[in-house]
Amino acid sequence: MHQEIIAIIIFAMVLITIMSERLHRTAAALTGTVLLLLTGILDVNKAVSYVDFNTIGVLVGMMIFVAVIKHSGLFEYISIKAAKMAKGDPWKIMVAFMLITAICSAFLDNVTTVLLMGPMTITIAKMMKIDPIPILLGQIVASNIGGTMTMIGDPPNIMIGSAADFAFIDFIRNTGLACVFGLIVVITGMKFVYKKKLVADEKAIADIMKLDENKAIADKRLMKISIFMIFMVVIAFMVHGAIGIESSAVALTAAVIMMIIGKQDVDEVISDVEWPTLLFFFGLFIVVGGMVETGVISKLANLIMGISGGHLIVTMLILLWASAFLSAILDNIPFVATLIPLIIAMGKHGIDVTPLWWAISLGACLGGNGTQIGASANVVLSGIAGKNGYPISFNQYLKVGIPIMMITVFIAMIFLLIKFGI
């Protein structure tokens, strides 16, 4: 009990510090890590065991991959092309980028998607002299909604698909349908909030329409290689599970190939990696690991099961909302990992647990939109924005994230009730 309380206090301190922005989130997470080590809750080996090095590997690999590609001028080319196709209308650009992000996140991991889309968004915004933050926020929520749609879009879905023996098409029929409707509602809602704010002056629009996207190509050879490699990486991410290769191996292999073929200055490429973001994830995994190690997350899961009194529909709704709120502040991977054996145990008692699998899938993935630290894509894209001079504060994100989380989870609840409860 003593260690549980200490772990909760440390986690709460880290979360409050991040929310108050009195300390950089990386420093806050690493401070939490040090406190867990000093209090003896975790030793070094145990702490490191809670770090998801597959996620870290994907982040490092794709950051290097994108850092090499950007020297080709591909991002600038696509940015100019997209802006001209939208006739310089910032709102149309925002919608287009949200849809592209959602679709890509359904078949890639959403971190890779935002790493590719983020630089393009900022380039367009600078050209049009508009604030890119609304567009970036739209991409963050779209990436999490898109990642919920398929079995390979988000790590919890991969875990659930494996445990429940679901097929790819099962996710399309269940989480996919709920998320498509949710995305439409979110885009409609964001139209009322941002359309009037996203206005470019006539001169900026005229200047954009005059630009020649072909002149943005800095290295035609590298650009052709980049397009081919992006295509290959997409395929590799889609099939990596079937061929027994981890997603980090795909990302790191792509990074190494691009560094060799791209012939860029390695020091310059490495400097483009978001090291503070990587260290933040490293620390956050360990801080959440302290909650797992002391049994806090396990007790939370058991509490959820106990409150429902064994009623399937009540359990489904509790799991949906609890998964959403907890995933907004906790890493959803250990939380889902804790729930999986409990649901399997319920199934052995003759209960049809199918609705529960979809409840934790929708709740855990959509809940990631709630806060700036709720999902990897949120942290990564916020880091990219800050590095380019457009910092997104925790509270600024919260004002957008919480309403969108509530709306999409409510839509998911209605979908689940229609499908399983009514």
XYZ file of C-alpha atoms in Angstrom:
422
model
C 0.000 0.000 0.000
C 2.853 2.372 0.906
C 4.470 2.003 -2.528
C 1.110 2.357 -4.300
C 0.537 5.740 -2.649
C 4.049 6.932 -3.533
C 3.587 5.838 -7.175
C 0.247 7.677 -7.378
C 1.746 10.830 -5.814
C 4.696 10.800 -8.240
C 2.394 10.271 -11.221
C 0.073 13.062 -10.044
C 3.022 15.417 -9.521
C 4.310 14.748 -13.031
C 0.855 15.267 -14.548
C 0.188 18.491 -12.603
C 3.633 19.856 -13.512
C 3.013 19.171 -17.205
C -0.441 20.759 -17.038
C 0.813 23.851 -15.202
C 3.689 24.221 -17.702
C 5.999 25.351 -14.897
C 8.504 22.806 -16.148
C 9.116 21.347 -19.609
C 7.235 18.063 -19.989
C 10.504 16.193 -20.654
C 12.040 17.466 -17.404
C 8.825 16.591 -15.538
C 8.758 13.005 -16.857
C 12.461 12.442 -16.147
C 12.033 13.874 -12.635
C 9.271 11.319 -12.050
C 11.616 8.582 -13.274
C 14.362 9.652 -10.864
C 11.910 9.768 -7.928
C 10.727 6.214 -8.664
C 14.353 5.056 -8.615
C 15.229 6.970 -5.432
C 12.162 5.662 -3.564
C 13.015 2.087 -4.544
C 9.719 1.441 -6.319
C 11.700 0.557 -9.425
C 15.332 -0.385 -9.915
C 17.148 0.549 -13.113
C 16.568 -2.809 -14.817
C 12.877 -2.831 -13.922
C 12.454 0.782 -15.031
C 14.040 0.102 -18.402
C 11.823 -2.976 -18.851
C 8.750 -0.699 -18.880
C 10.101 1.384 -21.759
C 8.456 0.408 -25.041
C 11.586 0.384 -27.192
C 9.532 -0.617 -30.218
C 7.710 2.727 -29.990
C 11.001 4.574 -29.367
C 12.517 2.789 -32.376
C 9.606 3.790 -34.625
C 9.953 7.403 -33.486
C 13.731 7.557 -34.020
C 13.548 5.774 -37.365
C 10.751 7.879 -38.802
C 12.240 11.142 -37.509
C 15.495 10.362 -39.336
C 13.545 9.155 -42.387
C 11.590 12.427 -42.569
C 14.711 14.513 -41.847
C 16.403 13.110 -44.972
C 13.298 13.386 -47.159
C 12.760 17.055 -46.354
C 16.033 17.930 -48.122
C 14.478 16.771 -51.410
C 11.844 19.526 -51.415
C 9.030 16.940 -51.466
C 7.150 18.559 -48.585
C 7.313 21.991 -50.194
C 6.185 20.538 -53.537
C 3.148 18.807 -52.004
C 2.367 21.854 -49.868
C 2.266 24.231 -52.826
C 0.303 21.732 -54.931
C -2.285 21.205 -52.174
C -2.654 24.937 -51.511
C -3.191 25.647 -55.206
C -5.717 22.805 -55.587
C -7.659 24.294 -52.656
C -7.385 27.679 -54.386
C -5.721 29.064 -51.286
C -8.714 28.408 -48.998
C -7.200 27.572 -45.557
C -10.348 25.768 -44.381
C -10.371 23.454 -47.416
C -6.690 22.771 -46.811
C -7.438 21.892 -43.183
C -10.207 19.453 -44.164
C -8.049 17.863 -46.872
C -5.162 17.378 -44.464
C -7.448 15.931 -41.771
C -8.861 13.385 -44.230
C -5.404 12.461 -45.548
C -4.118 12.109 -41.975
C -7.053 9.906 -40.909
C -6.743 7.606 -43.928
C -2.960 7.265 -43.602
C -3.234 6.634 -39.847
C -5.587 3.730 -40.514
C -2.856 1.886 -42.421
C 0.323 3.365 -40.930
C 1.016 4.021 -37.293
C -0.259 7.531 -36.582
C 3.158 8.769 -35.412
C 4.619 8.136 -38.863
C 1.652 9.917 -40.421
C 2.009 13.103 -38.367
C 5.775 13.111 -38.894
C 5.105 13.234 -42.630
C 2.147 15.635 -42.518
C 3.410 18.082 -39.882
C 6.193 19.702 -41.937
C 3.851 20.122 -44.917
C 1.249 21.866 -42.757
C 3.752 24.319 -41.311
C 5.196 25.049 -44.764
C 1.742 25.881 -46.160
C 0.874 28.045 -43.148
C 4.071 30.062 -43.507
C 3.400 30.585 -47.205
C -0.156 31.750 -46.529
C 0.784 33.740 -43.404
C -1.804 31.945 -41.250
C -1.605 30.263 -37.848
C -0.922 26.535 -38.414
C -2.037 25.490 -34.917
C -5.745 24.913 -35.810
C -4.687 22.725 -38.754
C -2.165 20.859 -36.596
C -4.798 20.263 -33.903
C -7.138 18.944 -36.591
C -4.447 16.546 -37.766
C -3.777 15.268 -34.247
C -7.414 14.329 -33.600
C -7.787 12.929 -37.130
C -4.725 10.720 -36.651
C -6.169 9.186 -33.481
C -9.618 8.691 -35.006
C -8.062 7.179 -38.133
C -5.820 4.913 -36.069
C -8.892 3.516 -34.293
C -10.464 2.360 -37.565
C -8.289 -0.678 -38.266
C -6.452 -3.497 -36.532
C -3.043 -2.047 -37.440
C -3.803 1.636 -36.866
C -3.084 1.769 -33.123
C -1.124 -0.581 -30.785
C -4.150 -1.385 -28.536
C -6.033 -2.641 -31.595
C -3.126 -4.907 -32.530
C -3.161 -6.335 -28.986
C -6.955 -6.759 -28.964
C -7.028 -8.311 -32.435
C -4.445 -10.876 -31.372
C -6.120 -11.710 -28.034
C -9.664 -11.947 -29.425
C -8.631 -13.529 -32.734
C -10.363 -10.772 -34.717
C -9.748 -10.354 -38.445
C -8.836 -7.084 -40.170
C -12.382 -6.793 -41.567
C -13.879 -7.109 -38.052
C -12.336 -3.771 -37.095
C -13.568 -2.112 -40.289
C -17.125 -3.265 -39.506
C -17.031 -2.189 -35.876
C -14.538 0.522 -34.934
C -14.280 1.674 -38.560
C -17.946 2.580 -39.002
C -18.127 4.395 -35.654
C -14.973 6.379 -36.435
C -16.046 7.439 -39.935
C -19.209 8.972 -38.519
C -17.236 10.470 -35.632
C -14.738 12.082 -38.011
C -17.548 13.658 -40.048
C -19.078 15.132 -36.879
C -15.681 16.418 -35.678
C -14.905 18.113 -39.008
C -18.365 19.713 -38.990
C -17.829 20.959 -35.439
C -14.379 22.343 -36.201
C -15.853 24.234 -39.146
C -17.906 26.378 -36.759
C -14.891 27.008 -34.526
C -12.118 27.620 -37.043
C -13.471 28.492 -40.490
C -13.751 32.217 -39.768
C -10.370 32.240 -38.022
C -8.605 30.574 -40.940
C -8.526 33.473 -43.360
C -5.658 34.346 -45.689
C -5.400 37.800 -47.211
C -5.878 38.187 -50.956
C -2.213 38.993 -51.551
C -1.065 35.799 -49.797
C -3.552 33.742 -51.834
C -2.429 35.428 -55.061
C 1.208 34.788 -54.165
C 0.439 31.110 -53.505
C -1.342 30.700 -56.852
C 1.679 32.205 -58.642
C 4.120 29.733 -57.120
C 5.610 27.006 -59.291
C 5.683 23.802 -57.258
C 8.330 22.330 -59.563
C 10.805 24.991 -58.459
C 10.432 23.774 -54.877
C 12.180 20.512 -55.792
C 15.685 20.811 -54.336
C 16.948 17.357 -55.343
C 14.985 15.539 -58.048
C 16.891 12.267 -57.566
C 16.299 12.284 -53.810
C 12.642 13.187 -54.342
C 12.055 10.160 -56.591
C 13.804 7.910 -54.074
C 11.761 9.458 -51.248
C 8.433 8.782 -52.978
C 9.455 5.180 -53.662
C 10.641 4.696 -50.081
C 7.451 6.173 -48.597
C 5.441 3.731 -50.713
C 7.627 0.819 -49.557
C 7.405 1.884 -45.899
C 3.589 2.005 -46.119
C 3.534 -1.556 -47.480
C 6.063 -2.720 -44.871
C 4.006 -1.265 -42.013
C 0.896 -3.010 -43.349
C 2.541 -6.455 -43.540
C 5.210 -6.314 -40.819
C 3.125 -8.392 -38.393
C 2.472 -11.119 -40.957
C 6.184 -11.503 -41.731
C 7.272 -11.384 -38.091
C 9.097 -8.048 -38.119
C 8.493 -5.334 -35.530
C 7.411 -1.887 -36.710
C 10.583 -0.382 -35.213
C 12.670 -2.594 -37.508
C 10.752 -1.215 -40.495
C 11.277 2.396 -39.392
C 14.969 2.005 -38.525
C 15.690 0.113 -41.759
C 14.024 2.885 -43.761
C 16.063 5.480 -41.852
C 19.377 3.718 -42.518
C 18.588 3.248 -46.228
C 17.658 6.922 -46.609
C 20.817 8.074 -44.802
C 22.955 5.958 -47.144
C 21.122 6.781 -50.385
C 20.280 10.377 -49.491
C 23.940 11.340 -49.038
C 22.992 14.009 -46.491
C 25.199 15.311 -43.695
C 24.602 12.806 -40.887
C 25.195 15.353 -38.108
C 22.567 17.638 -39.642
C 20.075 14.792 -40.005
C 20.602 13.620 -36.413
C 20.140 17.185 -35.141
C 16.649 17.186 -36.705
C 15.548 14.332 -34.430
C 13.147 15.495 -31.682
C 15.325 14.361 -28.775
C 13.228 16.095 -26.075
C 10.163 14.210 -27.354
C 12.007 10.882 -27.237
C 13.246 11.524 -23.688
C 9.720 12.510 -22.660
C 8.371 9.171 -23.887
C 11.229 7.363 -22.150
C 10.353 9.021 -18.844
C 6.583 8.678 -19.287
C 6.814 4.930 -19.925
C 8.720 4.536 -16.651
C 6.360 6.766 -14.636
C 3.365 4.734 -15.866
C 5.436 1.605 -15.217
C 5.563 2.610 -11.560
C 1.755 2.524 -11.521
C 1.781 -0.929 -13.130
C 4.526 -2.291 -10.853
C 2.708 -1.309 -7.661
C -0.593 -2.768 -8.892
C -2.454 0.544 -9.216
C -3.560 -0.039 -12.816
C -4.517 -3.650 -12.058
C -6.708 -2.501 -9.145
C -8.324 0.137 -11.358
C -9.214 -2.552 -13.886
C -10.652 -4.818 -11.169
C -12.623 -1.900 -9.726
C -14.226 -1.259 -13.117
C -15.249 -4.908 -13.366
C -16.627 -4.890 -9.806
C -18.762 -1.755 -10.218
C -20.696 -3.286 -13.128
C -21.860 -6.227 -11.023
C -21.240 -8.577 -13.947
C -23.927 -6.988 -16.174
C -22.535 -7.153 -19.721
C -23.950 -3.893 -21.139
C -23.107 -1.944 -17.969
C -19.595 -3.407 -18.058
C -19.306 -2.423 -21.727
C -20.252 1.202 -21.026
C -18.010 1.451 -17.964
C -15.078 0.031 -19.929
C -15.716 2.423 -22.816
C -15.726 5.589 -20.695
C -13.101 4.447 -18.181
C -10.768 3.470 -21.028
C -11.310 6.867 -22.641
C -10.626 8.969 -19.534
C -7.709 6.862 -18.325
C -6.149 6.762 -21.797
C -6.254 10.558 -21.877
C -3.733 10.669 -19.030
C -2.138 7.195 -19.072
C -0.399 5.265 -21.804
C -3.229 3.092 -23.161
C -0.915 0.154 -23.902
C -0.342 -1.047 -20.283
C -3.983 -0.304 -19.441
C -5.267 -2.460 -22.318
C -2.651 -5.101 -21.509
C -4.098 -5.276 -17.980
C -7.706 -5.564 -19.179
C -7.105 -8.276 -21.788
C -6.604 -11.206 -19.336
C -9.607 -10.055 -17.291
C -11.877 -10.078 -20.358
C -10.515 -13.464 -21.427
C -11.321 -14.806 -17.925
C -14.902 -13.494 -18.193
C -15.251 -15.236 -21.545
C -14.332 -18.578 -19.948
C -17.453 -18.286 -17.774
C -19.677 -18.448 -20.855
C -20.168 -14.685 -21.252
C -20.135 -13.209 -24.770
C -17.337 -10.678 -24.307
C -17.335 -9.421 -27.917
C -18.881 -6.035 -26.950
C -16.187 -5.555 -24.297
C -13.371 -5.911 -26.826
C -14.866 -3.169 -28.993
C -15.518 -0.998 -25.937
C -11.865 -0.970 -24.845
C -10.685 -0.543 -28.439
C -12.856 2.527 -29.048
C -12.358 3.939 -25.556
C -8.586 3.513 -25.357
C -7.882 4.808 -28.872
C -10.373 7.707 -28.983
C -9.489 8.680 -25.406
C -6.017 9.537 -26.666
C -7.472 12.739 -28.117
C -8.330 14.030 -24.638
C -5.003 15.563 -23.633
C -1.683 16.525 -25.153
C -0.042 13.452 -23.594
C -2.903 11.064 -24.385
C -1.305 9.607 -27.513
C 2.102 9.483 -29.171
C 0.922 11.505 -32.177
C -0.195 14.350 -29.899
C 3.226 14.635 -28.275
C 5.177 14.288 -31.522
C 3.187 16.845 -33.524
C 3.180 19.280 -30.588
C 6.964 18.900 -30.497
C 7.260 19.623 -34.227
C 5.035 22.691 -33.843
C 7.089 24.028 -30.937
C 10.380 23.475 -32.741
C 9.082 25.548 -35.660
C 7.990 28.442 -33.462
C 4.333 27.485 -32.904
C 4.156 26.060 -29.354
C 0.911 24.332 -28.370
C 0.334 24.596 -24.618
C -1.216 21.794 -22.565
C -4.277 23.894 -21.742
C -4.637 25.136 -25.322
C -4.801 21.538 -26.491
C -7.159 20.583 -23.647
C -9.811 23.052 -24.859
C -9.982 21.186 -28.174
C -9.106 17.657 -27.070
C -11.631 17.103 -24.270
C -14.742 18.167 -26.280
C -13.641 16.069 -29.262
C -12.930 13.072 -27.036
C -16.356 13.388 -25.398
C -18.156 13.718 -28.756
C -16.404 10.779 -30.437
C -16.719 8.485 -27.402
C -20.419 9.396 -27.116
C -20.878 8.458 -30.794
C -19.016 5.201 -30.117
C -21.345 4.539 -27.153
C -24.462 5.019 -29.303
C -22.962 2.714 -31.926
C -22.199 0.007 -29.337
C -25.664 0.270 -27.768
C -27.376 -0.052 -31.153
C -25.184 -2.992 -32.122
C -25.096 -4.898 -28.829
C -27.445 -3.390 -26.259
C -30.749 -2.467 -27.885
